[in-house]
Every structure is written in structure tokens, then in C-alpha cells.
Tab-separated table of C-alpha atoms and ligand atoms in Angstrom:
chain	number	residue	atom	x	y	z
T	1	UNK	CA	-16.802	6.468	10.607
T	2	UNK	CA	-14.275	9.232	9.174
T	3	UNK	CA	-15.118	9.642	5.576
T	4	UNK	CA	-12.426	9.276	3.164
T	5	UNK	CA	-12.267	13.212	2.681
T	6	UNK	CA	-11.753	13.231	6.396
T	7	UNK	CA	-8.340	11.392	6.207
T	8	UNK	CA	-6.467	13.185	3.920
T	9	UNK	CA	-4.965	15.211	6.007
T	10	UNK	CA	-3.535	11.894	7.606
T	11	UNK	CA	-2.697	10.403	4.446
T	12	UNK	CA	-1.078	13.694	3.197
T	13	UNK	CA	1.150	13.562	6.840
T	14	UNK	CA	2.010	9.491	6.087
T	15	UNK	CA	2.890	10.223	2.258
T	16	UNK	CA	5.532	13.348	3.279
T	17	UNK	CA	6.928	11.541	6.261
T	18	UNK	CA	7.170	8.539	3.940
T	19	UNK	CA	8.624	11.063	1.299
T	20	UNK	CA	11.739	12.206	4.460
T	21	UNK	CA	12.632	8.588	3.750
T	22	UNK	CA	12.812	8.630	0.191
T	23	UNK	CA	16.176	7.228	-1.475
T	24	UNK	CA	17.048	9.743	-4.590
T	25	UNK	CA	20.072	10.468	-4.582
T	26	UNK	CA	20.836	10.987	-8.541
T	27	UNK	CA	17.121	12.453	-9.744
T	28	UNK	CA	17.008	14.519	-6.385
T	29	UNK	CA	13.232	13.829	-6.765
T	30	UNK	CA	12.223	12.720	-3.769
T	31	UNK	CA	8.288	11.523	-3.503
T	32	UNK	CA	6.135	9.805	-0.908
T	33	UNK	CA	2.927	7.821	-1.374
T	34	UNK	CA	0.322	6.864	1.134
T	35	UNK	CA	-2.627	3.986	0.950
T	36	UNK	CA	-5.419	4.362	2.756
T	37	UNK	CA	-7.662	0.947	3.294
T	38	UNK	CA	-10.774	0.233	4.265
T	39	UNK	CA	-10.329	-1.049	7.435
T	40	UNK	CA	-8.440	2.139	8.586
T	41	UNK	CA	-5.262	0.827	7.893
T	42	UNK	CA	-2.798	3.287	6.074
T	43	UNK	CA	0.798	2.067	4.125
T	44	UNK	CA	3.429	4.269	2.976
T	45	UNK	CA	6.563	4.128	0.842
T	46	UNK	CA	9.282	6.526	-1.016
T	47	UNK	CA	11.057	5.969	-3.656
T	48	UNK	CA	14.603	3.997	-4.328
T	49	UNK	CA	16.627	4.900	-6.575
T	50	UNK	CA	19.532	2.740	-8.117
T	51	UNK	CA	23.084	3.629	-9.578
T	52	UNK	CA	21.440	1.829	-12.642
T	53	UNK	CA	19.143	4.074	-13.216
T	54	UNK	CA	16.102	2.668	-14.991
T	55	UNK	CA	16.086	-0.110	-11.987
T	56	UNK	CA	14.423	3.241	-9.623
T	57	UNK	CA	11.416	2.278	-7.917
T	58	UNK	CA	8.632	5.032	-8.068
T	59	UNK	CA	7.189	5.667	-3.860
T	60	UNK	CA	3.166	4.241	-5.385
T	61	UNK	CA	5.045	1.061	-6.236
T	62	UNK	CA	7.138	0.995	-2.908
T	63	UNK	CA	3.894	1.562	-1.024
T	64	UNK	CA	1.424	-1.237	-3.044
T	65	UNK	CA	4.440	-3.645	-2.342
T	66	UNK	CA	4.572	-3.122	1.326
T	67	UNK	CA	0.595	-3.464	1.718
T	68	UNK	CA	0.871	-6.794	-0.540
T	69	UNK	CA	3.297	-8.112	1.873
T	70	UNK	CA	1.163	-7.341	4.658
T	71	UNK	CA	-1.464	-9.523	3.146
T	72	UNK	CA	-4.146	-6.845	1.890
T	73	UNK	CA	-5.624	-7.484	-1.509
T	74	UNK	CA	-8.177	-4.798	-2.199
T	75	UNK	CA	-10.009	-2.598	0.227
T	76	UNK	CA	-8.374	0.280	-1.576
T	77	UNK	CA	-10.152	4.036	-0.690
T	78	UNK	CA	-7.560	6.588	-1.682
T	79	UNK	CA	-4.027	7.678	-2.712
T	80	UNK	CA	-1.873	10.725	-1.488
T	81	UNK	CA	1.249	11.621	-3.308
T	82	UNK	CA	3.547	14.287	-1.843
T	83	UNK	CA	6.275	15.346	-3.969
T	84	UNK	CA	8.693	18.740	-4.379
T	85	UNK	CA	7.037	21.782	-4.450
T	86	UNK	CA	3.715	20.057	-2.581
T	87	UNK	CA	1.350	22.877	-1.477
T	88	UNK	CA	1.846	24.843	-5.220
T	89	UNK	CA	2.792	21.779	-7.258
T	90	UNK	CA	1.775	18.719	-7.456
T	91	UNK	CA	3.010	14.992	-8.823
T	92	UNK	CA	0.807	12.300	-10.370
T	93	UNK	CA	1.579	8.381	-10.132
T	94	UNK	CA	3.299	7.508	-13.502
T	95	UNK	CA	2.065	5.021	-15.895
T	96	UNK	CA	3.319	2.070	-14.110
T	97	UNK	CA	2.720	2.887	-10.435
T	98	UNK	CA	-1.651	3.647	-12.187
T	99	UNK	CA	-1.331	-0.018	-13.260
T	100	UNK	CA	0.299	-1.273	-10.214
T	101	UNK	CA	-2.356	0.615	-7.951
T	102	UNK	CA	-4.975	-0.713	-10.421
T	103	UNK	CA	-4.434	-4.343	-9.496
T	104	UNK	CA	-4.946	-3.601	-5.354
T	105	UNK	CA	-8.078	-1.397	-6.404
T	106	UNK	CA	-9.640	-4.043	-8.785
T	107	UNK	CA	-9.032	-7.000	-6.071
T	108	UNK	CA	-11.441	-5.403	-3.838
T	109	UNK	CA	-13.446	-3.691	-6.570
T	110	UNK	CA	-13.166	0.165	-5.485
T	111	UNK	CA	-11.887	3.181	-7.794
T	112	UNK	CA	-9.781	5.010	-5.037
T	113	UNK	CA	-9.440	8.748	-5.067
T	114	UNK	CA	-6.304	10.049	-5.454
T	115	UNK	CA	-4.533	13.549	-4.066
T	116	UNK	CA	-1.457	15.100	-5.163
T	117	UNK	CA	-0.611	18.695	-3.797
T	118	UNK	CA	-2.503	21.018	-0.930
T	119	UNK	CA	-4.214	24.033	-1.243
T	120	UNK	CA	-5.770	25.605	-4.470
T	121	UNK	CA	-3.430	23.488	-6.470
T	122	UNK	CA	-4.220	20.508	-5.499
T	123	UNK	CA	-5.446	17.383	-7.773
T	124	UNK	CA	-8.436	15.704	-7.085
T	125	UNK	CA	-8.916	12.729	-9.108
T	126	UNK	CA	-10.165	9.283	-9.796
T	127	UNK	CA	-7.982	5.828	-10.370
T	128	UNK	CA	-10.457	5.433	-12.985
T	129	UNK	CA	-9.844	8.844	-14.817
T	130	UNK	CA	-5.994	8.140	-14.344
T	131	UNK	CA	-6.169	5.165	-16.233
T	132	UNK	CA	-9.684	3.973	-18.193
T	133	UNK	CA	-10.549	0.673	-19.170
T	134	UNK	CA	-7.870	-0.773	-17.367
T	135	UNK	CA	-6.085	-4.214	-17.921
T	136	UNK	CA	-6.408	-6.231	-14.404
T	137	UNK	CA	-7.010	-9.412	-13.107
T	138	UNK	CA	-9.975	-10.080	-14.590
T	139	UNK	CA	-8.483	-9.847	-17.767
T	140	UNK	CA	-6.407	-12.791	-17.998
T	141	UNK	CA	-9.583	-14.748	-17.394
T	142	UNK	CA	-11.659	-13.527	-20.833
Y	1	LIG	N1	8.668	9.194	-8.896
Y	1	LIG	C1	7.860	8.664	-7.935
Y	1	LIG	O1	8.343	8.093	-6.946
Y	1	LIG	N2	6.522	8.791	-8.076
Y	1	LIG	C2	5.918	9.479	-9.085
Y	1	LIG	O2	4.704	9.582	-9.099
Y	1	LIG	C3	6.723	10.098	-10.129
Y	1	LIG	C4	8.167	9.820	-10.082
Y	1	LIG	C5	10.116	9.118	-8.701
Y	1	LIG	C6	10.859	8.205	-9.623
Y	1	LIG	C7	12.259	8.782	-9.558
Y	1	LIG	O3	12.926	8.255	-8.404
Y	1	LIG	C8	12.017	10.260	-9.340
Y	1	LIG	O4	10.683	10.388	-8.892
Y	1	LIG	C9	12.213	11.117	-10.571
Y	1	LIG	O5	11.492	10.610	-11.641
């Protein structure tokens, strides 16, 4: 069984193809995300962008909406973001798309890793160090 480590270059393939999609037309911005699941599985997205502009959706949120509507709930290992300037730059999930990937982590109970960036510039992080003592589902049930 590959090792989480093993698939990145995968995931880092899946989250720039996924970026060659993106829609971003007025931030010129364009960003791909890849999921990569426990069972193998791996779901990516880019992001929208809207002539109302605060309606944009990030690529993290396109890509946790596309493996909700495939029916996962958890079982997620690790997150690669590919943005402009990947290989000496990198881009982290903003504030929403942390809480958004939060809720798929906590309904399987992992803290995925997440990857931004190749090379000695990369970022090598945890969900958990992106966003501590996070709000989830468990919280609505105190
Ligand atoms: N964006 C993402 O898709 N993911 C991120 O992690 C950061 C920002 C998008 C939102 C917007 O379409 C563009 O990048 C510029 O902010």
C-alpha cells in the first residue's frame, strides 16, 4: 500500500490538471486542488469565478463539493494545491476552504497533510496546524 508521501506526485498532477480547468477570468488566479482518500480514490476541482465577484468559489471548496456528491464523508489523507508560480511559490487554502476541508477530515477522524508548491519551496503542513481547535460537527452536539 503506497504511503501517502508516495502519492503526491499524483495528487500534485490531479490538482494542476484540475487547475488547466480553472474558471478566473477577472482575478487571473487560477488554482487547482486535489483530495486524496483512503480508499485510493482522488477528487479534484478549480476555481469559478463570478462577474459578482465575492460569489468566486475557491478550487478546495470546488473539490470537497464534488467528493460530497460522490457520497464520501471522511477518509480524508491529504491535500495538494497548485497555484501560479507552483515549483517557487506556493498557495495555501484560505480560511474558508480550512473549514470546509475540516468538516470531510473530522467525519472520518484524520488530520490530512496538506502540499502547496514543489521543490525546496514547498509547504508541508498539517490540517490541524492550518486551523487549531477547529469548529466541526461535533460541535453542534456540546
Ligand atoms: N483561490 C483558490 O481557489 N484557492 C486558494 O487557496 C486561494 C484563492 C482563488 C479564489 C479566486 O478565484 C482567486 O484564487 C484569487 O483569489
Amino acid at each position: 500500500m503506497a504511503t501517502v508521501e508516495d502519492r503526491l506526485s499524483e495528487m500534485i498532477a490531479a490538482a494542476e490538471s484540475a487547475r488547466a480547468r480553472a474558471y478566473a477570468p477577472y482575478s487571473g488566479f487560477a488554482v487547482g486542488a486535489a483530495l486524496a482518500f483512503e480508499d485510493g480514490g482522488v477528487v479534484a476541482g478549480a476555481n469559478v469565478e463570478n462577474a459578482s465577484y465575492g460569489l468566486s468559489l475557491c478550487a478546495e471548496a470546488v473539490a470537497v463539493a464534488r467528493a460530497m456528491n460522490e457520497g464520501r464523508r471522511g477518509g480524508l489523507l491529504a491535500v495538494a494545491v497548485a497555484g501560479p508560480g507552483a515549483g517557487d511559490g506556493t498557495v495555501m487554502p484560505c480560511g474558508r476552504c480550512r473549514q470546509m476541508l475540516s468538516e470531510m477530515a473530522q467525519l472520518g477522524g484524520t488530520d490530512p497533510l496538506v502540499w502547496s508548491g514543489e521543490g525546496q519551496a514547498a509547504v508541508e503542513t498539517r490540517l490541524s496546524a492550518l486551523l487549531p481547535l477547529a469548529f466541526g460537527p461535533d460541535s453542534l452536539n456540546p
